[in-house]
Amino acid sequence: MFSLFHHSRVAAVGLTAATLALGATAVAAAPAFADTFTSADGVVTAVGPTTLAAGVAGTYTVTFTNTTSETTNGIAGIAFDVTTPTGMSLTHSAGCSSLGGGHGQVNFVCIAPNLAPGASVTATFTEVGTTPGTATLGLSAFGSTPTSGTFGDSLNIPVTTLPAPTDVQVTGSSNNGGPQVGATFTYTFQVKDNGPTGASGVAFDTQLPPGLALAGTAAASLGTCTTDTTAGTVHCDIGNLNVGQQSVITFPATASAAGSFATTGTVTMTGTDSQPANNAVTVTVQPRS
């Protein structure tokens, strides 16, 4: 049994010498930045992103090291294999002294003959997430030496593909910018997907400032809303929006004092918003006695 690889955010994966099997089970999402994965024996290390946006490429650098005290045997030396899971596409690979095997859209094999003790070989490859969800990139390496025999290791990189970037925008207004104290007025917020792709996991939130109070429940033309009259908060789960589609959110309020009161509505979504500057809008009312 080869050693397990270790990483602070990923569960270890076992590997048998007979099969060098690559795990194919999707795992929990990892943070959206490049991370480092290392097998316990130090044969395989990889650096690359654990979160991709659909259609956006991520580059991975993989290093394979001869951890024995002998030069590896034969023309293979260390052979390593990168296997691309369903939902991702291999678009480019480079490096290593020889690329062969299944080099293409699914996987490639790198061959490093006669690798000296402690020497390493590095390759890079580029993957594009094509389908939102979780998948696992499988990496394995094996080699042999005259007296130590076969050695090798494997690791998996969990990758979460998020929906493609799009622009979700929120705008807002009040039907009365200067209501009488104690009179009911209505806020209206519009949450819209400006494209170029559909948005998922869209949500709207706002909280009235002190001096204003909710005078009823909130309603959304798409999605569902909950209100907390004590805290003065409104939360709406809008869900999915197609390009050009919008949800109109309305709720009544009253003022307990005169003055100037600013209420900010914000919108969030799953994945990357290409124009985060329009994810919040502030509506000001000036109640009068």
Coordinates of C-alpha atoms in Angstrom, one line a residue:
M1 CA 0.0 0.0 0.0
F2 CA 1.4 3.3 -1.0
S3 CA 1.3 6.2 1.5
L4 CA -1.7 8.5 1.7
F5 CA -1.4 12.1 0.7
H6 CA -2.0 14.8 3.2
H7 CA -3.6 18.2 3.0
S8 CA -5.3 20.4 5.6
R9 CA -8.6 20.7 3.7
V10 CA -8.9 17.4 1.9
A11 CA -9.5 13.9 3.2
A12 CA -6.7 11.4 2.4
V13 CA -7.0 9.0 -0.5
G14 CA -5.6 5.5 -0.5
L15 CA -3.8 3.8 -3.4
T16 CA -2.8 0.2 -4.1
A17 CA 0.3 -0.7 -5.9
A18 CA -1.6 -3.1 -8.2
T19 CA -4.1 -0.5 -9.5
L20 CA -2.9 3.0 -8.7
A21 CA -6.6 3.7 -8.7
L22 CA -7.8 7.3 -8.9
G23 CA -10.7 8.4 -6.7
A24 CA -13.7 9.7 -8.6
T25 CA -16.1 10.7 -5.8
A26 CA -16.9 14.4 -5.6
V27 CA -15.9 16.0 -2.3
A28 CA -16.9 19.2 -0.5
A29 CA -16.1 22.6 -2.0
A30 CA -12.8 24.2 -1.2
P31 CA -11.9 27.9 -0.9
A32 CA -11.6 29.8 -4.2
F33 CA -7.8 30.2 -4.3
A34 CA -4.8 28.2 -5.4
D35 CA -3.9 25.5 -2.9
T36 CA -1.1 23.0 -2.4
F37 CA -1.5 19.2 -2.2
T38 CA 1.3 16.8 -1.3
S39 CA 1.4 13.0 -1.1
A40 CA 2.7 11.7 2.2
D41 CA 5.8 10.2 0.6
G42 CA 6.5 13.5 -1.3
V43 CA 6.4 11.8 -4.7
V44 CA 3.5 14.0 -5.9
T45 CA 2.9 17.6 -5.3
A46 CA 0.4 19.9 -7.0
V47 CA -0.5 23.6 -6.9
G48 CA -3.7 24.9 -8.4
P49 CA -7.2 26.4 -7.8
T50 CA -9.9 24.4 -6.0
T51 CA -12.6 26.7 -7.3
L52 CA -13.3 27.6 -11.0
A53 CA -16.0 29.6 -12.7
A54 CA -17.6 27.8 -15.6
G55 CA -15.7 28.6 -18.8
V56 CA -12.7 30.1 -17.0
A57 CA -9.4 28.2 -17.2
G58 CA -7.3 27.2 -14.2
T59 CA -3.7 26.2 -14.4
Y60 CA -2.2 23.4 -12.3
T61 CA 1.5 22.7 -11.7
V62 CA 2.4 19.2 -10.8
T63 CA 5.8 18.0 -9.6
F64 CA 6.9 14.4 -9.3
T65 CA 10.1 13.6 -7.4
N66 CA 12.3 10.5 -7.2
T67 CA 12.3 10.1 -3.4
T68 CA 14.6 7.0 -3.5
S69 CA 18.4 6.8 -3.3
E70 CA 18.7 5.3 -6.8
T71 CA 18.3 6.4 -10.4
T72 CA 15.0 5.1 -11.7
N73 CA 15.1 2.1 -14.1
G74 CA 14.3 2.0 -17.8
I75 CA 12.7 4.4 -20.3
A76 CA 9.7 5.1 -18.0
G77 CA 11.6 6.4 -15.0
I78 CA 8.6 8.0 -13.3
A79 CA 5.4 7.9 -15.3
F80 CA 2.5 10.0 -14.1
D81 CA -1.1 10.3 -15.2
V82 CA -3.5 13.2 -14.9
T83 CA -7.2 12.3 -15.4
T84 CA -9.8 14.9 -16.0
P85 CA -13.3 14.2 -14.5
T86 CA -16.7 14.7 -16.1
G87 CA -17.6 18.4 -15.9
M88 CA -14.1 19.6 -16.7
S89 CA -12.0 19.8 -19.9
L90 CA -8.2 19.5 -20.3
T91 CA -7.2 22.3 -22.8
H92 CA -3.4 22.3 -22.6
S93 CA -0.5 20.5 -21.0
A94 CA 3.3 21.2 -21.2
G95 CA 6.5 20.3 -19.5
C96 CA 8.1 16.9 -18.7
S97 CA 10.7 15.3 -20.9
S98 CA 8.0 13.4 -22.8
L99 CA 4.3 13.7 -23.1
G100 CA 2.4 10.7 -24.4
G101 CA -0.2 8.2 -23.7
G102 CA -3.7 9.7 -23.6
H103 CA -2.6 13.3 -24.2
G104 CA -5.8 15.1 -25.1
Q105 CA -9.0 16.3 -23.7
V106 CA -9.3 13.8 -21.0
N107 CA -5.9 12.9 -19.7
F108 CA -2.2 12.8 -20.4
V109 CA 0.8 10.8 -19.3
C110 CA 4.2 12.3 -18.6
I111 CA 7.3 10.0 -18.8
A112 CA 10.6 11.0 -17.1
P113 CA 13.3 8.4 -17.8
N114 CA 16.3 7.8 -15.7
L115 CA 15.4 10.3 -13.0
A116 CA 18.3 10.8 -10.5
P117 CA 17.8 10.5 -6.7
G118 CA 16.1 13.6 -5.4
A119 CA 15.5 14.9 -8.9
S120 CA 12.1 16.2 -9.9
V121 CA 10.1 16.7 -13.1
T122 CA 7.4 19.3 -13.5
A123 CA 4.4 19.6 -15.8
T124 CA 1.6 22.2 -16.1
F125 CA -1.9 21.6 -17.4
T126 CA -4.9 23.8 -17.9
E127 CA -8.4 22.8 -17.0
V128 CA -11.7 24.5 -17.8
G129 CA -14.8 23.8 -15.7
T130 CA -17.7 23.1 -18.0
T131 CA -20.5 22.0 -15.7
P132 CA -21.3 23.6 -12.3
G133 CA -20.8 21.2 -9.4
T134 CA -17.9 19.3 -7.7
A135 CA -15.4 17.0 -9.4
T136 CA -12.0 15.5 -8.6
L137 CA -8.8 15.7 -10.6
G138 CA -6.9 12.5 -10.2
L139 CA -3.1 12.5 -10.2
S140 CA -0.9 9.4 -9.9
A141 CA 2.8 8.5 -10.4
F142 CA 4.9 5.4 -10.2
G143 CA 8.4 4.3 -11.0
S144 CA 11.0 1.6 -10.2
T145 CA 14.6 1.4 -9.1
P146 CA 17.1 -1.5 -9.4
T147 CA 16.9 -2.6 -5.7
S148 CA 14.0 -0.7 -4.2
G149 CA 11.5 -1.9 -6.7
T150 CA 8.3 -0.1 -7.5
F151 CA 7.4 3.1 -5.7
G152 CA 4.6 5.5 -6.3
D153 CA 1.8 7.6 -4.9
S154 CA -1.5 9.4 -5.8
L155 CA -3.6 12.3 -4.8
N156 CA -6.9 13.9 -5.8
I157 CA -7.6 17.6 -6.1
P158 CA -11.3 18.5 -5.4
V159 CA -12.5 21.2 -7.7
T160 CA -15.8 23.1 -7.5
T161 CA -17.1 24.7 -10.7
L162 CA -19.3 27.7 -10.1
P163 CA -21.8 29.1 -12.6
A164 CA -20.2 31.4 -15.2
P165 CA -19.8 35.1 -14.2
T166 CA -22.8 37.3 -14.8
D167 CA -24.1 40.7 -13.6
V168 CA -26.9 40.8 -11.1
Q169 CA -28.1 44.3 -10.2
V170 CA -30.3 45.9 -7.6
T171 CA -32.2 49.2 -7.9
G172 CA -34.6 50.8 -5.5
S173 CA -37.0 53.6 -4.8
S174 CA -39.8 54.8 -2.5
N175 CA -43.2 55.9 -3.6
N176 CA -42.9 58.9 -1.2
G177 CA -39.6 60.6 -0.5
G178 CA -41.1 62.8 2.2
P179 CA -43.9 61.0 3.9
Q180 CA -45.7 62.3 7.0
V181 CA -44.5 60.8 10.3
G182 CA -46.7 57.8 11.0
A183 CA -47.9 57.5 7.4
T184 CA -47.3 54.3 5.5
F185 CA -45.1 54.4 2.4
T186 CA -43.7 51.7 0.1
Y187 CA -40.2 50.6 -0.8
T188 CA -39.7 48.9 -4.2
F189 CA -36.5 47.1 -5.1
Q190 CA -35.8 45.5 -8.5
V191 CA -33.3 42.6 -8.7
K192 CA -32.3 41.9 -12.3
D193 CA -29.9 39.6 -14.2
N194 CA -28.1 41.8 -16.8
G195 CA -26.3 38.8 -18.3
P196 CA -24.5 37.4 -20.2
T197 CA -25.6 34.2 -18.4
G198 CA -28.3 33.1 -16.0
A199 CA -27.8 33.5 -12.3
S200 CA -28.5 31.1 -9.5
G201 CA -28.8 31.4 -5.7
V202 CA -29.9 35.0 -6.0
A203 CA -31.0 36.6 -2.7
F204 CA -32.0 40.1 -1.5
D205 CA -31.5 41.6 2.0
T206 CA -32.1 44.9 3.7
Q207 CA -32.5 46.4 7.1
L208 CA -34.4 49.6 8.0
P209 CA -32.5 52.1 10.1
P210 CA -33.7 53.2 13.5
G211 CA -36.6 55.6 13.1
L212 CA -38.2 53.5 10.4
A213 CA -40.3 50.4 11.0
L214 CA -41.8 47.7 8.8
A215 CA -45.6 48.2 8.4
G216 CA -46.3 44.8 6.9
T217 CA -44.8 41.8 5.1
A218 CA -42.6 41.9 2.0
A219 CA -43.5 40.3 -1.3
A220 CA -41.5 39.4 -4.4
S221 CA -42.7 38.8 -7.9
L222 CA -40.2 35.9 -8.1
G223 CA -39.1 34.1 -5.0
T224 CA -40.2 34.2 -1.4
C225 CA -39.6 36.8 1.4
T226 CA -39.4 36.7 5.2
T227 CA -39.6 39.8 7.4
D228 CA -38.6 40.5 11.0
T229 CA -40.5 43.4 12.3
T230 CA -38.5 43.7 15.5
A231 CA -35.2 43.9 13.7
G232 CA -36.6 45.7 10.7
T233 CA -35.1 43.2 8.2
V234 CA -36.3 41.8 4.9
H235 CA -34.7 38.7 3.3
C236 CA -35.9 37.3 -0.1
D237 CA -34.7 34.1 -1.7
I238 CA -35.2 34.7 -5.4
G239 CA -33.4 31.6 -6.7
N240 CA -32.6 31.5 -10.4
L241 CA -32.9 34.4 -12.8
N242 CA -32.6 34.1 -16.6
V243 CA -30.8 36.9 -18.6
G244 CA -33.1 39.9 -18.5
Q245 CA -35.4 38.5 -15.9
Q246 CA -36.1 40.4 -12.7
S247 CA -37.8 40.1 -9.3
V248 CA -39.7 43.1 -7.9
I249 CA -39.7 43.3 -4.1
T250 CA -42.1 45.6 -2.2
F251 CA -42.7 46.2 1.4
P252 CA -44.5 49.0 3.5
A253 CA -42.8 51.1 6.2
T254 CA -43.5 54.0 8.5
A255 CA -41.4 56.6 10.2
S256 CA -41.6 57.4 13.9
A257 CA -39.7 60.7 13.6
A258 CA -38.8 63.4 11.1
G259 CA -35.3 63.4 9.5
S260 CA -33.3 61.7 6.8
F261 CA -33.2 57.9 6.7
A262 CA -31.1 55.8 4.3
T263 CA -32.1 52.2 3.6
T264 CA -29.6 50.0 1.7
G265 CA -30.7 46.9 -0.2
T266 CA -28.1 44.3 -1.3
V267 CA -28.2 41.4 -3.6
T268 CA -26.0 38.2 -3.6
M269 CA -25.7 35.2 -5.9
T270 CA -23.9 31.9 -6.3
G271 CA -20.6 32.3 -8.2
T272 CA -19.0 35.4 -9.5
D273 CA -20.8 38.7 -10.1
S274 CA -19.0 40.5 -12.9
Q275 CA -20.2 43.9 -11.8
P276 CA -20.2 43.9 -7.9
A277 CA -20.5 47.7 -7.8
N278 CA -24.2 47.5 -8.6
N279 CA -25.0 44.9 -5.9
A280 CA -26.2 47.5 -3.5
V281 CA -28.5 50.5 -3.7
T282 CA -29.4 53.1 -1.0
V283 CA -32.9 54.7 -0.9
T284 CA -33.3 57.9 1.2
V285 CA -36.5 59.2 2.6
Q286 CA -37.1 62.4 4.6
P287 CA -40.2 62.1 6.8
R288 CA -41.8 65.3 8.0
S289 CA -43.9 66.2 11.0

